[in-house]
Amino acid sequence: MRISMPLQYAGEPKAAVDQVVELEKAGLDTVWVAEAYGFDSPTLMGYIAARTETVSIGSAILPLYTRTPSLVAMTAAGLDDLSGGRAILGLGASGPQVIEGWHGVPYTKPLARTRETIEICRRIWAREEPLTHDGAVFQLPLPPDRGTGLGKPLKIINHPVRPEIPVYVAALGEKNVQMTAEIADGWLPHLFVPEKAEAVWGEALAKGRARRDPSLGELEISAGGLLAIGEGEDTKRLLDLVRPMIALYVGGMGAKGKNFYNTLARRYGYEEAAETIQDLYLEGRKDEAAAAVPDEFVELTNLVGPESYVRERVEAFRAAGVTRLNVTPVGGDPVALVERVKDWVS
């Protein structure tokens, strides 16, 4: 198991990268850079590449609808070159509110778009022949009846450092998780409860793995949460830091019936709480929504408590198949916390 850390899409980017530099020395293996509707992630990822030497740099996530597949491939190849082969391409469909509200792009065929984007990226990186693709979402070159008729198959000009850059997919729904287990190098689940993962996703993962190309190797999984080690109520209260985030996702990331995270909470067994959180959040009662998040949900998605308990949480994530433990150090020296956990998982 390796150690990774997310960079939040809000905050001061340069200060966050200063921390990454220090955590790299402590053994941090991967940093994930988020993108929503703030700063873009590739700019920050390039800055991280210039400031670091060994840490892998992943997008988590690069929203599929915001760029053409060719630009996604070019961006990943460029970062991989600048970083000396340390790039990870994390992709996701995001959701209709952001994609249609912020980008003005119809949120259609997310599964087909994901599959075709990965296929096109891998073809571009391999650079074996000029790019052509005839899919349900993308046709390259563009057919004459949809443009000028002057499009031609091309190869990426540069020679990528690696012909196979790792591709991770953020997926929650059964069909998306099944596809991820079939074609992706890794999976980026959010609000991951290791004890409930098999019940929620076991069947989808098994179906996808049954169709998986052996050349891809085993499916990597990156998941985790807040990391804090200590005794007493002061440490336990750190869990309250994550309640507003859970309420935002379960309550506010989508409309009624169109919120993937709310559906996930229900599948975990928190049906009543999920409905309450969403109702409160959509009414603007965000503090009450955060307070309504079940304690168990908060505790099981994080690693906060005495050392013996945190070690148990680490092993629970490992038993659920997590290969990159994704932690956000809080309530102490981040470097010391990462060093400590790194010793446990190495």
Short mmCIF file of C-alpha atoms in Angstrom, two decimals:
data_model
loop_
_atom_site.label_atom_id
_atom_site.label_comp_id
_atom_site.label_asym_id
_atom_site.label_seq_id
_atom_site.Cartn_x
_atom_site.Cartn_y
_atom_site.Cartn_z
CA MET A 1 0.00 0.00 0.00
CA ARG A 2 1.22 3.49 -0.90
CA ILE A 3 0.37 6.86 0.63
CA SER A 4 -1.39 9.58 -1.33
CA MET A 5 -2.91 12.95 -0.47
CA PRO A 6 -5.55 15.13 -2.12
CA LEU A 7 -5.07 18.83 -2.79
CA GLN A 8 -8.36 20.65 -2.32
CA TYR A 9 -9.75 22.85 -5.09
CA ALA A 10 -10.17 25.72 -2.66
CA GLY A 11 -7.31 27.34 -0.77
CA GLU A 12 -3.91 28.80 -1.53
CA PRO A 13 -2.18 26.70 -4.21
CA LYS A 14 1.41 27.74 -3.55
CA ALA A 15 1.17 27.00 0.17
CA ALA A 16 -0.35 23.60 -0.64
CA VAL A 17 2.54 22.78 -2.97
CA ASP A 18 5.05 23.84 -0.29
CA GLN A 19 3.47 21.19 1.90
CA VAL A 20 3.68 18.59 -0.87
CA VAL A 21 7.42 19.26 -1.14
CA GLU A 22 7.86 18.52 2.57
CA LEU A 23 5.58 15.48 2.51
CA GLU A 24 7.50 14.04 -0.44
CA LYS A 25 10.53 13.89 1.85
CA ALA A 26 8.40 12.07 4.41
CA GLY A 27 7.47 9.38 1.90
CA LEU A 28 4.34 10.67 0.20
CA ASP A 29 3.90 8.62 -2.97
CA THR A 30 1.11 10.43 -4.82
CA VAL A 31 -0.61 13.80 -4.78
CA TRP A 32 -4.08 14.14 -6.31
CA VAL A 33 -5.08 17.55 -7.69
CA ALA A 34 -8.80 18.31 -7.82
CA GLU A 35 -10.68 20.42 -10.35
CA ALA A 36 -14.24 21.68 -10.00
CA TYR A 37 -15.04 25.24 -11.06
CA GLY A 38 -12.08 27.05 -9.52
CA PHE A 39 -8.51 26.96 -10.76
CA ASP A 40 -7.76 24.27 -13.34
CA SER A 41 -5.74 21.27 -12.18
CA PRO A 42 -3.12 20.93 -14.99
CA THR A 43 -1.59 24.33 -14.18
CA LEU A 44 -1.05 23.34 -10.56
CA MET A 45 0.12 19.86 -11.57
CA GLY A 46 2.82 21.39 -13.77
CA TYR A 47 3.94 23.57 -10.86
CA ILE A 48 4.12 20.49 -8.62
CA ALA A 49 6.19 18.69 -11.25
CA ALA A 50 8.70 21.54 -11.20
CA ARG A 51 8.90 21.58 -7.40
CA THR A 52 9.14 17.82 -6.71
CA GLU A 53 11.27 14.86 -7.71
CA THR A 54 9.61 11.54 -6.86
CA VAL A 55 5.93 12.01 -6.02
CA SER A 56 3.40 10.86 -8.62
CA ILE A 57 1.04 13.63 -9.73
CA GLY A 58 -2.54 12.74 -10.51
CA SER A 59 -5.63 14.64 -11.58
CA ALA A 60 -8.57 13.78 -9.34
CA ILE A 61 -10.46 14.51 -11.31
CA LEU A 62 -10.16 16.00 -14.78
CA PRO A 63 -13.82 16.39 -15.86
CA LEU A 64 -14.43 14.63 -19.17
CA TYR A 65 -16.82 17.17 -20.65
CA THR A 66 -14.42 20.11 -20.31
CA ARG A 67 -11.84 18.99 -22.87
CA THR A 68 -11.64 16.93 -26.04
CA PRO A 69 -10.09 13.47 -25.62
CA SER A 70 -7.09 14.59 -27.70
CA LEU A 71 -6.46 17.54 -25.38
CA VAL A 72 -6.78 15.26 -22.37
CA ALA A 73 -4.13 12.99 -23.90
CA MET A 74 -1.88 15.94 -24.78
CA THR A 75 -2.15 17.34 -21.26
CA ALA A 76 -1.30 14.03 -19.61
CA ALA A 77 1.60 13.41 -22.01
CA GLY A 78 2.96 16.92 -21.40
CA LEU A 79 2.84 16.49 -17.63
CA ASP A 80 4.40 13.05 -17.90
CA ASP A 81 7.29 14.53 -19.87
CA LEU A 82 7.86 17.45 -17.48
CA SER A 83 7.71 15.17 -14.44
CA GLY A 84 9.87 12.41 -15.85
CA GLY A 85 7.11 9.81 -16.00
CA ARG A 86 5.19 10.68 -12.82
CA ALA A 87 1.79 11.57 -14.26
CA ILE A 88 -1.48 9.82 -13.45
CA LEU A 89 -4.59 10.72 -15.42
CA GLY A 90 -7.63 10.72 -13.15
CA LEU A 91 -10.86 11.17 -15.08
CA GLY A 92 -14.48 11.60 -14.11
CA ALA A 93 -17.79 12.69 -15.56
CA SER A 94 -18.52 15.24 -12.80
CA GLY A 95 -22.27 16.01 -12.76
CA PRO A 96 -24.95 17.89 -14.71
CA GLN A 97 -25.02 20.94 -12.42
CA VAL A 98 -21.37 21.76 -13.06
CA ILE A 99 -21.08 20.52 -16.64
CA GLU A 100 -24.25 22.14 -17.93
CA GLY A 101 -24.25 25.10 -15.54
CA TRP A 102 -20.59 26.11 -15.66
CA HIS A 103 -19.40 24.73 -18.99
CA GLY A 104 -22.64 24.84 -20.96
CA VAL A 105 -22.11 21.34 -22.34
CA PRO A 106 -24.92 18.73 -22.43
CA TYR A 107 -24.36 15.97 -19.87
CA THR A 108 -24.98 13.03 -22.18
CA LYS A 109 -23.62 9.47 -22.51
CA PRO A 110 -21.16 9.66 -19.58
CA LEU A 111 -20.19 5.97 -19.76
CA ALA A 112 -19.58 5.97 -23.50
CA ARG A 113 -17.67 9.25 -23.22
CA THR A 114 -15.44 7.81 -20.50
CA ARG A 115 -14.71 4.61 -22.40
CA GLU A 116 -13.99 6.39 -25.68
CA THR A 117 -11.82 9.06 -24.05
CA ILE A 118 -9.62 6.39 -22.46
CA GLU A 119 -9.40 4.49 -25.75
CA ILE A 120 -8.42 7.63 -27.67
CA CYS A 121 -5.85 8.69 -25.07
CA ARG A 122 -4.14 5.32 -25.12
CA ARG A 123 -4.07 5.34 -28.92
CA ILE A 124 -2.49 8.80 -28.95
CA TRP A 125 0.18 7.89 -26.37
CA ALA A 126 1.07 4.68 -28.21
CA ARG A 127 1.71 6.74 -31.37
CA GLU A 128 1.52 3.66 -33.58
CA GLU A 129 -0.58 5.23 -36.34
CA PRO A 130 -2.46 8.43 -37.18
CA LEU A 131 -5.47 8.87 -34.93
CA THR A 132 -8.84 7.66 -36.12
CA HIS A 133 -11.87 6.80 -34.04
CA ASP A 134 -15.48 5.97 -34.90
CA GLY A 135 -17.53 5.85 -31.74
CA ALA A 136 -20.95 6.73 -30.41
CA VAL A 137 -19.64 10.00 -28.96
CA PHE A 138 -16.50 10.89 -30.92
CA GLN A 139 -15.64 10.54 -34.61
CA LEU A 140 -12.07 11.40 -35.59
CA PRO A 141 -11.49 12.90 -38.06
CA LEU A 142 -14.81 14.69 -38.00
CA PRO A 143 -17.06 13.40 -40.83
CA PRO A 144 -17.41 15.79 -43.80
CA ASP A 145 -21.13 16.30 -43.17
CA ARG A 146 -20.36 17.71 -39.72
CA GLY A 147 -17.60 20.11 -40.68
CA THR A 148 -15.52 21.34 -43.59
CA GLY A 149 -14.45 17.88 -44.68
CA LEU A 150 -10.80 18.90 -44.32
CA GLY A 151 -10.00 16.96 -41.13
CA LYS A 152 -7.17 14.43 -41.42
CA PRO A 153 -5.74 11.72 -39.16
CA LEU A 154 -2.74 12.96 -37.18
CA LYS A 155 -0.15 11.69 -34.71
CA ILE A 156 0.88 13.57 -31.60
CA ILE A 157 3.98 15.57 -32.58
CA ASN A 158 6.00 14.78 -29.46
CA HIS A 159 7.05 11.29 -28.47
CA PRO A 160 5.48 10.60 -25.05
CA VAL A 161 7.81 9.52 -22.26
CA ARG A 162 5.53 6.54 -21.64
CA PRO A 163 3.17 4.97 -24.16
CA GLU A 164 0.93 3.89 -21.27
CA ILE A 165 0.13 6.56 -18.69
CA PRO A 166 -1.95 5.19 -15.78
CA VAL A 167 -5.63 6.09 -16.05
CA TYR A 168 -7.85 6.20 -12.97
CA VAL A 169 -11.60 6.76 -13.08
CA ALA A 170 -13.82 8.35 -10.43
CA ALA A 171 -16.90 6.13 -10.37
CA LEU A 172 -19.76 5.44 -7.96
CA GLY A 173 -22.63 3.94 -9.96
CA GLU A 174 -22.71 0.20 -10.66
CA LYS A 175 -22.29 0.46 -14.43
CA ASN A 176 -19.50 3.01 -14.13
CA VAL A 177 -17.66 0.95 -11.50
CA GLN A 178 -18.04 -2.14 -13.68
CA MET A 179 -16.55 -0.29 -16.65
CA THR A 180 -13.74 1.08 -14.48
CA ALA A 181 -12.81 -2.40 -13.28
CA GLU A 182 -12.78 -3.54 -16.90
CA ILE A 183 -10.69 -0.86 -18.63
CA ALA A 184 -8.99 1.49 -16.14
CA ASP A 185 -5.69 1.16 -14.33
CA GLY A 186 -7.23 2.46 -11.13
CA TRP A 187 -10.43 3.48 -9.38
CA LEU A 188 -11.11 6.69 -7.43
CA PRO A 189 -14.17 6.10 -5.20
CA HIS A 190 -15.34 8.96 -2.96
CA LEU A 191 -16.76 8.62 0.57
CA PHE A 192 -15.40 5.07 0.68
CA VAL A 193 -16.54 2.87 3.58
CA PRO A 194 -14.28 -0.19 3.40
CA GLU A 195 -16.56 -2.39 5.52
CA LYS A 196 -19.48 -1.76 3.14
CA ALA A 197 -17.56 -1.73 -0.15
CA GLU A 198 -18.12 -5.38 -1.01
CA ALA A 199 -21.87 -5.15 -0.44
CA VAL A 200 -22.19 -1.98 -2.51
CA TRP A 201 -19.70 -2.58 -5.31
CA GLY A 202 -18.60 -6.21 -5.11
CA GLU A 203 -20.79 -7.49 -7.93
CA ALA A 204 -19.94 -4.59 -10.26
CA LEU A 205 -16.21 -4.98 -9.62
CA ALA A 206 -16.38 -8.73 -10.22
CA LYS A 207 -18.22 -8.28 -13.54
CA GLY A 208 -15.71 -5.71 -14.72
CA ARG A 209 -12.68 -7.73 -13.65
CA ALA A 210 -14.06 -10.75 -15.52
CA ARG A 211 -13.71 -8.75 -18.77
CA ARG A 212 -10.43 -7.09 -17.84
CA ASP A 213 -7.41 -7.40 -20.14
CA PRO A 214 -4.72 -9.21 -18.10
CA SER A 215 -2.10 -6.82 -19.52
CA LEU A 216 -3.60 -4.04 -17.37
CA GLY A 217 -2.61 -5.82 -14.17
CA GLU A 218 -4.65 -5.64 -10.99
CA LEU A 219 -7.06 -2.74 -10.48
CA GLU A 220 -5.54 -0.09 -8.21
CA ILE A 221 -7.84 1.65 -5.70
CA SER A 222 -7.17 5.04 -4.10
CA ALA A 223 -9.36 5.90 -1.11
CA GLY A 224 -9.16 7.21 2.45
CA GLY A 225 -9.96 10.33 4.45
CA LEU A 226 -8.83 12.56 7.28
CA LEU A 227 -5.79 11.32 9.21
CA ALA A 228 -5.27 12.23 12.86
CA ILE A 229 -3.70 10.19 15.67
CA GLY A 230 -4.39 10.96 19.31
CA GLU A 231 -6.36 10.19 22.44
CA GLY A 232 -9.37 11.98 23.81
CA GLU A 233 -12.17 14.23 22.64
CA ASP A 234 -9.93 16.85 21.03
CA THR A 235 -8.82 14.32 18.43
CA LYS A 236 -12.31 12.91 17.96
CA ARG A 237 -13.71 16.40 17.37
CA LEU A 238 -11.48 16.70 14.31
CA LEU A 239 -14.02 14.48 12.56
CA ASP A 240 -16.39 17.43 12.62
CA LEU A 241 -14.13 19.05 10.02
CA VAL A 242 -15.41 16.63 7.41
CA ARG A 243 -19.13 16.84 8.19
CA PRO A 244 -19.73 19.93 6.00
CA MET A 245 -17.99 18.21 3.08
CA ILE A 246 -20.11 15.08 3.42
CA ALA A 247 -23.24 17.23 3.71
CA LEU A 248 -22.20 19.16 0.58
CA TYR A 249 -21.83 15.99 -1.47
CA VAL A 250 -24.77 14.01 -0.08
CA GLY A 251 -27.03 17.04 0.13
CA GLY A 252 -25.93 19.56 -2.47
CA MET A 253 -24.08 17.86 -5.32
CA GLY A 254 -27.10 17.40 -7.55
CA ALA A 255 -30.85 17.70 -7.51
CA LYS A 256 -33.37 15.33 -5.99
CA GLY A 257 -33.01 11.97 -7.70
CA LYS A 258 -29.86 13.14 -9.52
CA ASN A 259 -27.26 13.10 -6.75
CA PHE A 260 -24.77 10.23 -7.06
CA TYR A 261 -23.45 10.74 -3.52
CA ASN A 262 -26.91 10.74 -2.00
CA THR A 263 -27.60 7.47 -3.77
CA LEU A 264 -24.34 6.08 -2.40
CA ALA A 265 -25.25 7.05 1.18
CA ARG A 266 -28.56 5.26 0.74
CA ARG A 267 -26.79 2.15 -0.56
CA TYR A 268 -24.57 2.22 2.52
CA GLY A 269 -27.75 1.94 4.60
CA TYR A 270 -28.18 5.59 5.58
CA GLU A 271 -31.45 6.10 3.68
CA GLU A 272 -33.24 8.23 6.26
CA ALA A 273 -30.17 10.35 7.00
CA ALA A 274 -29.49 10.85 3.28
CA GLU A 275 -32.99 12.21 2.74
CA THR A 276 -32.75 14.49 5.77
CA ILE A 277 -29.33 15.83 4.77
CA GLN A 278 -30.51 16.59 1.24
CA ASP A 279 -33.71 18.28 2.37
CA LEU A 280 -31.85 20.49 4.83
CA TYR A 281 -29.07 21.33 2.41
CA LEU A 282 -31.37 22.25 -0.44
CA GLU A 283 -33.32 24.48 1.96
CA GLY A 284 -30.10 26.36 2.72
CA ARG A 285 -29.78 24.91 6.24
CA LYS A 286 -26.23 23.73 5.72
CA ASP A 287 -25.16 23.59 9.38
CA GLU A 288 -28.14 21.42 10.23
CA ALA A 289 -27.37 19.20 7.23
CA ALA A 290 -23.81 18.72 8.49
CA ALA A 291 -25.08 17.87 11.97
CA ALA A 292 -27.39 15.23 10.45
CA VAL A 293 -24.51 13.21 8.96
CA PRO A 294 -24.42 9.91 10.92
CA ASP A 295 -21.44 9.51 13.26
CA GLU A 296 -20.76 6.05 11.86
CA PHE A 297 -20.57 7.42 8.30
CA VAL A 298 -18.05 10.03 9.42
CA GLU A 299 -15.94 7.60 11.40
CA LEU A 300 -15.78 4.84 8.79
CA THR A 301 -14.76 7.13 5.92
CA ASN A 302 -11.79 8.52 7.90
CA LEU A 303 -8.79 7.51 10.00
CA VAL A 304 -9.05 9.51 13.22
CA GLY A 305 -8.43 8.31 16.77
CA PRO A 306 -5.86 6.53 18.95
CA GLU A 307 -2.96 4.84 17.17
CA SER A 308 -4.38 1.34 17.65
CA TYR A 309 -7.70 2.42 16.12
CA VAL A 310 -6.10 4.21 13.18
CA ARG A 311 -3.99 1.13 12.46
CA GLU A 312 -7.22 -0.88 12.40
CA ARG A 313 -8.69 1.59 9.92
CA VAL A 314 -5.61 1.29 7.72
CA GLU A 315 -6.01 -2.49 7.67
CA ALA A 316 -9.72 -2.17 6.91
CA PHE A 317 -8.91 -0.09 3.83
CA ARG A 318 -6.22 -2.57 2.84
CA ALA A 319 -8.62 -5.51 3.23
CA ALA A 320 -11.10 -3.69 0.96
CA GLY A 321 -8.49 -3.62 -1.81
CA VAL A 322 -7.17 -0.09 -1.38
CA THR A 323 -3.66 0.19 -2.81
CA ARG A 324 -3.16 3.96 -2.38
CA LEU A 325 -4.29 5.15 1.04
CA ASN A 326 -5.48 8.69 0.40
CA VAL A 327 -5.02 10.77 3.58
CA THR A 328 -5.51 14.38 4.63
CA PRO A 329 -3.37 14.98 7.73
CA VAL A 330 -5.05 17.19 10.37
CA GLY A 331 -4.55 18.05 14.03
CA GLY A 332 -0.80 17.58 14.12
CA ASP A 333 2.42 17.76 12.17
CA PRO A 334 1.52 16.54 8.65
CA VAL A 335 5.06 15.35 7.97
CA ALA A 336 5.18 13.31 11.18
CA LEU A 337 1.75 11.81 10.48
CA VAL A 338 2.68 10.75 6.95
CA GLU A 339 6.00 9.30 8.14
CA ARG A 340 4.19 7.32 10.82
CA VAL A 341 1.59 5.82 8.52
CA LYS A 342 4.19 5.20 5.82
CA ASP A 343 6.03 2.93 8.23
CA TRP A 344 2.84 0.93 8.84
CA VAL A 345 2.00 0.33 5.20
CA SER A 346 5.49 -0.23 3.77
#
